[in-house]
mmCIF file of C-alpha atoms in Angstrom:
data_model
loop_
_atom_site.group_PDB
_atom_site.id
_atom_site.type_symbol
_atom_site.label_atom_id
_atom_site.label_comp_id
_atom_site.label_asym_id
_atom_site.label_seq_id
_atom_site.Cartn_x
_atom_site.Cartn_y
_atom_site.Cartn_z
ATOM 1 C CA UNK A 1 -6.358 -16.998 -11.354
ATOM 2 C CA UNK A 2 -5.459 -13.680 -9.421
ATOM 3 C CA UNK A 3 -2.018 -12.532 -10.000
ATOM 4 C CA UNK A 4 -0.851 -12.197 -6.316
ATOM 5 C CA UNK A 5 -2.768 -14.822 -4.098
ATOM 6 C CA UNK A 6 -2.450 -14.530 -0.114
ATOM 7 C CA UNK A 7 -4.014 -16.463 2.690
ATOM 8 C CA UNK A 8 -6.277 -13.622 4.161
ATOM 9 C CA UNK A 9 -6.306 -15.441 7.650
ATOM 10 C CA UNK A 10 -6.424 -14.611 10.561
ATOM 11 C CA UNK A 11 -3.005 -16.242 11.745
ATOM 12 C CA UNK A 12 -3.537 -16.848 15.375
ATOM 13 C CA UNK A 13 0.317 -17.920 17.255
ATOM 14 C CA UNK A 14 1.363 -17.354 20.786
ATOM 15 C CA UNK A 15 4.058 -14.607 21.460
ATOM 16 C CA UNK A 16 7.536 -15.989 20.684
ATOM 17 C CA UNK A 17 6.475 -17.658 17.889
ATOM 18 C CA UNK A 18 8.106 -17.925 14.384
ATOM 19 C CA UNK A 19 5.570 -16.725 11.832
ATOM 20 C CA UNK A 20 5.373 -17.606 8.115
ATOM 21 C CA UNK A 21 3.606 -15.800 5.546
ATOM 22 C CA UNK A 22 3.624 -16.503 1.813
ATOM 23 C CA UNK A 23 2.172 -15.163 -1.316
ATOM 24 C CA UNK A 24 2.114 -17.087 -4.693
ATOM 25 C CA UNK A 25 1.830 -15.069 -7.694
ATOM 26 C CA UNK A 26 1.420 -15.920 -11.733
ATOM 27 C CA UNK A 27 3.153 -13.249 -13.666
ATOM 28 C CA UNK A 28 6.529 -14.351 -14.123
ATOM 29 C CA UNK A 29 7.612 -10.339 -15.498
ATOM 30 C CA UNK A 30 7.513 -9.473 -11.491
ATOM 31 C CA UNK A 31 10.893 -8.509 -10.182
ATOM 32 C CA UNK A 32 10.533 -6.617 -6.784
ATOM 33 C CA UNK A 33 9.158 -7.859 -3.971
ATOM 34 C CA UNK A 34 7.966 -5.826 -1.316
ATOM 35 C CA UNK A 35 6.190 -6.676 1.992
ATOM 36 C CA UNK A 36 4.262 -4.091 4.229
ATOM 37 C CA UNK A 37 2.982 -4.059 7.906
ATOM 38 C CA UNK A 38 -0.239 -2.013 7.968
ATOM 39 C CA UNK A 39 -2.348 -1.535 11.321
ATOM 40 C CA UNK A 40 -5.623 -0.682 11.793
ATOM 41 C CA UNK A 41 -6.617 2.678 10.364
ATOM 42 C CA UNK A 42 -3.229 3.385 8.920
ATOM 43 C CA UNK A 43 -1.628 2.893 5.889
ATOM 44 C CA UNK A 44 0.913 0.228 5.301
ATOM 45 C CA UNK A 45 4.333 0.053 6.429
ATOM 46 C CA UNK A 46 7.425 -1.270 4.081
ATOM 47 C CA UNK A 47 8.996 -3.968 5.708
ATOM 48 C CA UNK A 48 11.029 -5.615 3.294
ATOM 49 C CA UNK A 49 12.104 -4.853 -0.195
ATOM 50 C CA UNK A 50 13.846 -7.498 -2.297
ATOM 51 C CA UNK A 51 15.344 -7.379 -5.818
ATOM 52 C CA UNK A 52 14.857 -11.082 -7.772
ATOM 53 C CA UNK A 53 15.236 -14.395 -5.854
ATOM 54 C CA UNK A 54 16.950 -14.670 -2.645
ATOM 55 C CA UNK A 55 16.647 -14.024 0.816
ATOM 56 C CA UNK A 56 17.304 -10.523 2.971
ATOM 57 C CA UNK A 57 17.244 -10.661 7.144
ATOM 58 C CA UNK A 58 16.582 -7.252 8.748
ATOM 59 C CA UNK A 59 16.228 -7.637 12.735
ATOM 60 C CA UNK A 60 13.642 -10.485 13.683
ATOM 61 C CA UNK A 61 12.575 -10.466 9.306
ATOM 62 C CA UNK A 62 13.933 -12.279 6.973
ATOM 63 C CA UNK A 63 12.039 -12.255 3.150
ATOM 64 C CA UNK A 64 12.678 -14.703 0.758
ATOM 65 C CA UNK A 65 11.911 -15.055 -2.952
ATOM 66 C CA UNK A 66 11.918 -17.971 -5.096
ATOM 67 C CA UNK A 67 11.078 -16.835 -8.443
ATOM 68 C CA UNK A 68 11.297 -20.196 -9.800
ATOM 69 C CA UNK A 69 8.274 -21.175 -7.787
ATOM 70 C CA UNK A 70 6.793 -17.954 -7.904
ATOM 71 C CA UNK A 71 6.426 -17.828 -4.285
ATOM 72 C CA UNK A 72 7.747 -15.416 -2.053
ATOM 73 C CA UNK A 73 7.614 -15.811 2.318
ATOM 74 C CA UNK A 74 8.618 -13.628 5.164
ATOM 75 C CA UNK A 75 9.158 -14.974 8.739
ATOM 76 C CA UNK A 76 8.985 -13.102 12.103
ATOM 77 C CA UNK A 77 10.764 -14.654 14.373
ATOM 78 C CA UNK A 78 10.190 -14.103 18.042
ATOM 79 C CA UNK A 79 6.947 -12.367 17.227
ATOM 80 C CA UNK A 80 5.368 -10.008 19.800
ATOM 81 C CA UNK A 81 2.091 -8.669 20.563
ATOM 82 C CA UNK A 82 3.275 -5.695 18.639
ATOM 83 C CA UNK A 83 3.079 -7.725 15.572
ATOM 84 C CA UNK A 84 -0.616 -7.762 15.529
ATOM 85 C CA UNK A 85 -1.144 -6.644 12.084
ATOM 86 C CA UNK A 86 -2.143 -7.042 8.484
ATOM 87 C CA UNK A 87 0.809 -8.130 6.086
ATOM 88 C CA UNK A 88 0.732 -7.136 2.267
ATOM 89 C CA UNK A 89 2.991 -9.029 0.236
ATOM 90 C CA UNK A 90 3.352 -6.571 -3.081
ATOM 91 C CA UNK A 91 4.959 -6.978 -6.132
ATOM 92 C CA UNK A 92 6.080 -4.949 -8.936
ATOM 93 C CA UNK A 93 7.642 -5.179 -12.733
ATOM 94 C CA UNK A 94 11.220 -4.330 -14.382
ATOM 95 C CA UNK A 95 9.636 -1.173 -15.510
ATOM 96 C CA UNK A 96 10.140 2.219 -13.752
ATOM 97 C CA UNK A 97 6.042 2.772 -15.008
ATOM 98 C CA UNK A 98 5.343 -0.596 -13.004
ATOM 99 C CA UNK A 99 2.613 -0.458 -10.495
ATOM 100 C CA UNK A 100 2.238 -2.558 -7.140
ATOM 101 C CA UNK A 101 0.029 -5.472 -7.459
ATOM 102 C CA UNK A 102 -0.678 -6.234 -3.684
ATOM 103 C CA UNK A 103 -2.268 -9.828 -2.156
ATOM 104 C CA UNK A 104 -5.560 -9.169 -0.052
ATOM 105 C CA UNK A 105 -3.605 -9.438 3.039
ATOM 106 C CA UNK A 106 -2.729 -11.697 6.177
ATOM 107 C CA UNK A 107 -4.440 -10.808 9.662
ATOM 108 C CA UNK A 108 -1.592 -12.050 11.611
ATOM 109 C CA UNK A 109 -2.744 -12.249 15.877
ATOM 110 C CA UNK A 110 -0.129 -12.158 18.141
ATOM 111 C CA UNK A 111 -1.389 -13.500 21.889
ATOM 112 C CA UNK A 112 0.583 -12.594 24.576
ATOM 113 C CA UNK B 1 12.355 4.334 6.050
ATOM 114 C CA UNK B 2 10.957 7.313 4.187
ATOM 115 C CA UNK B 3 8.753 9.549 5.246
ATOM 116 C CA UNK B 4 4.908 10.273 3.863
ATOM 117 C CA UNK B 5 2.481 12.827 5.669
ATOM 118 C CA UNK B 6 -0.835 13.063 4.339
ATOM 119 C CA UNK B 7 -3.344 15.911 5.642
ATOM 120 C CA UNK B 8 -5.825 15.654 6.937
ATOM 121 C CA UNK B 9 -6.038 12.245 8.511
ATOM 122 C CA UNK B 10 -9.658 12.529 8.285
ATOM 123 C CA UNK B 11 -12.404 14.630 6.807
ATOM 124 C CA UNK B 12 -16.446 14.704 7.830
ATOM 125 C CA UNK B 13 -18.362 16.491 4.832
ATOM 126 C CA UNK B 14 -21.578 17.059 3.861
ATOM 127 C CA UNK B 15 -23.248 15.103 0.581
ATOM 128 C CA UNK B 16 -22.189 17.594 -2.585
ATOM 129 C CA UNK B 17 -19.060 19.463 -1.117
ATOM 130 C CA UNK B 18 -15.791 18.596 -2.201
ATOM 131 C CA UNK B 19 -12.725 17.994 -0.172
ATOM 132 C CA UNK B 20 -8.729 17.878 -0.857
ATOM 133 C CA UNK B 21 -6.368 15.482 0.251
ATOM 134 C CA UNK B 22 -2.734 16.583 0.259
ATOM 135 C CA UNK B 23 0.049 14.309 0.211
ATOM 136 C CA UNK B 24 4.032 15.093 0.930
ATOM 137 C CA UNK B 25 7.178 13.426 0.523
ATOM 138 C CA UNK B 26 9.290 14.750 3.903
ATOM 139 C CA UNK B 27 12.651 13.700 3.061
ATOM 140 C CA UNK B 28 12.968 12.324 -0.547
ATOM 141 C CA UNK B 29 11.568 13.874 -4.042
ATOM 142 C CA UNK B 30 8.940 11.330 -5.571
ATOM 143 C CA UNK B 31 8.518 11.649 -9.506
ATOM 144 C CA UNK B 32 5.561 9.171 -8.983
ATOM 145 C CA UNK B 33 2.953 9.364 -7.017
ATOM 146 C CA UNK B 34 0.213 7.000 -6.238
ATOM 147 C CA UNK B 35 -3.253 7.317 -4.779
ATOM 148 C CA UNK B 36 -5.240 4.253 -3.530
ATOM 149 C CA UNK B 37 -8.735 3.693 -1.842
ATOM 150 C CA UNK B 38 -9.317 1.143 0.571
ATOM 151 C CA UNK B 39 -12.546 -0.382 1.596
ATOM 152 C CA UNK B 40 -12.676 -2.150 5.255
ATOM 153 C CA UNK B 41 -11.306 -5.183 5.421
ATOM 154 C CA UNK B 42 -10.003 -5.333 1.362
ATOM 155 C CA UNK B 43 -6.935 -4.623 0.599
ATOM 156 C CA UNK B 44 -5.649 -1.647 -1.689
ATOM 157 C CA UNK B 45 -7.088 -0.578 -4.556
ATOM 158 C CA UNK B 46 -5.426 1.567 -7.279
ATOM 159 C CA UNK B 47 -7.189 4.938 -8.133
ATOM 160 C CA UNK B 48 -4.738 6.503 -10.214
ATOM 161 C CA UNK B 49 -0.433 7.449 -10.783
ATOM 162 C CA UNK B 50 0.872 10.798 -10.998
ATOM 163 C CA UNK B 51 3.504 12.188 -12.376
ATOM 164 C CA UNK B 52 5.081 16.123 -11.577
ATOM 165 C CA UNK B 53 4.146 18.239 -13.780
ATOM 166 C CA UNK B 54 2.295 15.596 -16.256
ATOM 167 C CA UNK B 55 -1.203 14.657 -16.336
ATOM 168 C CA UNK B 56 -2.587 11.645 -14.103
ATOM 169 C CA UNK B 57 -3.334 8.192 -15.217
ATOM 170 C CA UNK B 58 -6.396 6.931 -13.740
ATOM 171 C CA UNK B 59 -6.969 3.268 -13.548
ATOM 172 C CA UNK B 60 -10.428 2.091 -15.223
ATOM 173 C CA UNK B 61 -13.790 2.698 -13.375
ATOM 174 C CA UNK B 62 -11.599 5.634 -11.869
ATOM 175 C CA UNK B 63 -13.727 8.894 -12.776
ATOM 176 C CA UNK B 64 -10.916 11.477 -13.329
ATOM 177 C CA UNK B 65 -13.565 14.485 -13.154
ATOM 178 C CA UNK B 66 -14.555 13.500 -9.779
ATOM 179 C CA UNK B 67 -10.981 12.897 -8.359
ATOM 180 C CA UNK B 68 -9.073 15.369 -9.496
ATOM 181 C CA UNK B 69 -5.423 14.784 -8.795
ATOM 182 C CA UNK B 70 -2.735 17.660 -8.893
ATOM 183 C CA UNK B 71 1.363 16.892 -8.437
ATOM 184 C CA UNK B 72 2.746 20.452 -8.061
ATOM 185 C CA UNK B 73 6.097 19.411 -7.205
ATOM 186 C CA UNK B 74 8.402 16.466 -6.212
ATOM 187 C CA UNK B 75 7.314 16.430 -3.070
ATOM 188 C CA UNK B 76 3.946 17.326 -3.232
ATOM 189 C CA UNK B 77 0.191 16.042 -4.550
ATOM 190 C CA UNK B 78 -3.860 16.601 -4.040
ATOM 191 C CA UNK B 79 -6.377 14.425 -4.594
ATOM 192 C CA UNK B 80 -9.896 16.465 -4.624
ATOM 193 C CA UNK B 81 -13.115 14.386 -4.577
ATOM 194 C CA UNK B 82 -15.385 16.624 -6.004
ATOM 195 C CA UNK B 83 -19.330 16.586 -5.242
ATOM 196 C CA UNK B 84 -18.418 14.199 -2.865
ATOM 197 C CA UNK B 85 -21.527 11.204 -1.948
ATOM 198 C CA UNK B 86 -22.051 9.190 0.678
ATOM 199 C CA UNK B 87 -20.342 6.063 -1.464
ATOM 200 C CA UNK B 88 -17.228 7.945 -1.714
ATOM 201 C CA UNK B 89 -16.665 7.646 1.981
ATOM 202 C CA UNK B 90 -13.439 5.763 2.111
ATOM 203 C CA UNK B 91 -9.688 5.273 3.435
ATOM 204 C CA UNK B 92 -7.516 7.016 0.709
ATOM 205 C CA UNK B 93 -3.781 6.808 1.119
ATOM 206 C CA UNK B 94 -1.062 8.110 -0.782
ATOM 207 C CA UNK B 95 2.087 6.743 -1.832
ATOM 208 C CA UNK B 96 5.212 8.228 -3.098
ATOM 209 C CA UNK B 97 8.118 6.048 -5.065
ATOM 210 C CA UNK B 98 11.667 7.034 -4.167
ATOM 211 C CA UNK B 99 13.836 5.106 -6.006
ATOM 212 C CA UNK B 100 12.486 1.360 -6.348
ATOM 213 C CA UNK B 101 11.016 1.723 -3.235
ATOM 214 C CA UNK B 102 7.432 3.004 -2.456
ATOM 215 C CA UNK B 103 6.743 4.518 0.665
ATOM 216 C CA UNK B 104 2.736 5.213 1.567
ATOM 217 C CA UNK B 105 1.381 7.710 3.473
ATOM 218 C CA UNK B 106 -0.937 6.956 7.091
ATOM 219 C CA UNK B 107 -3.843 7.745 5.124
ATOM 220 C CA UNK B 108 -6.748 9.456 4.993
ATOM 221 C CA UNK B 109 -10.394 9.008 6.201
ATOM 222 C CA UNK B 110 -13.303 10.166 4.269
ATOM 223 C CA UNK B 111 -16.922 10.055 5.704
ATOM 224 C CA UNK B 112 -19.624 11.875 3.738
ATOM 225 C CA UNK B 113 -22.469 12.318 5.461
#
């Protein structure tokens, strides 16, 4: 079993759509959460960062963690053609030597 | 967020040269810095973590005498592929921690002819 596990897609919804994306994971040591944006030919964007289980809402994203699952989603609301992107979920240890493990990635398609 | 330039954004060279990749932190000091490859279409894959001023730790299958990385300061590091091949061609991005946050660079692309 991979330790980070993410639908690779692609996620085709119309524009104005809400948008879920989820990652499952195995290694219950994981503590941050992080989720990035990356387009084509560029390197990935942070998006959202959480600390431990709950939820955090910045503009049209909100993240959410339940660590008791071991499942972690972020939604888009109102999504845009703009969206049109890959989303990483990542995920790190306690530890400040902790690196990212990162899911293969979501192809999300926005249609306008 | 924080910022992450990485020069140059891409790089044509010629089978047996080598080439650096530099990698800043604009507006925050990074202790740790990360270098990743990606292959089309996969996601990213770990080459090695740097420290300032300390030695890097490469991940396994990660030949440290062919990527030679170099953090000089808090806000700076190189990666070098040296003797560069055709099979090194690759998107390499950078990635700088500030805090419990890690912030990546817009990458770099490598083609070797």
């Amino acid at each position: 079993q991979k330790e980070v596990e993410q639908d690779p897609g692609p996620l085709s919804v119309p524009e104005g759509a809400i948008v879920s994306l989820n990652c499952t994971y195995s290694n219950s040591a994981f503590q941050y959460f992080m989720w990035y944006r990356q387009y084509s030919r560029k390197g990935p964007e942070l998006l959202m960062y959480t600390y431990s289980s709950g939820n955090k809402e910045d503009g049209r994203f909100t993240a959410q963690v339940d660590k008791s699952s071991k499942y972690i989603s972020l939604f888009i609301r109102d999504s845009q053609p703009s969206d049109s992107a890959t989303y990483l979920c990542a995920m790190r240890g306690n530890s400040g030597y902790s690196t990212l493990t990162f899911g293969k990635g979501t192809m999300l398609l926005v249609s306008p | 967020g924080a910022v992450v330039s990485q020069h140059p954004s891409w790089v044509i060279c010629k089978s047996g040269t080598s080439v650096k990749i530099e990698c800043r932190s604009l507006d925050f000091q990074a202790t740790t810095m990360f270098w990743y490859r990606q292959f089309p279409k996969q996601s990213l894959m770990l080459m090695a973590t740097s420290n300032e001023g300390s030695k890097a730790t490469y991940e396994q299958g990660v030949e440290k005498d062919k990527f030679l990385i170099n953090h000089a300061s808090l806000t700076l590091s190189t990666l070098t592929v040296t003797s560069a091949h055709p099979e090194d061609s690759s998107f390499y991005i950078c990635s700088a921690k500030g805090g419990a946050e890690q912030f990546f660079g817009p990458g770099t692309r490598l083609t070797v002819l």
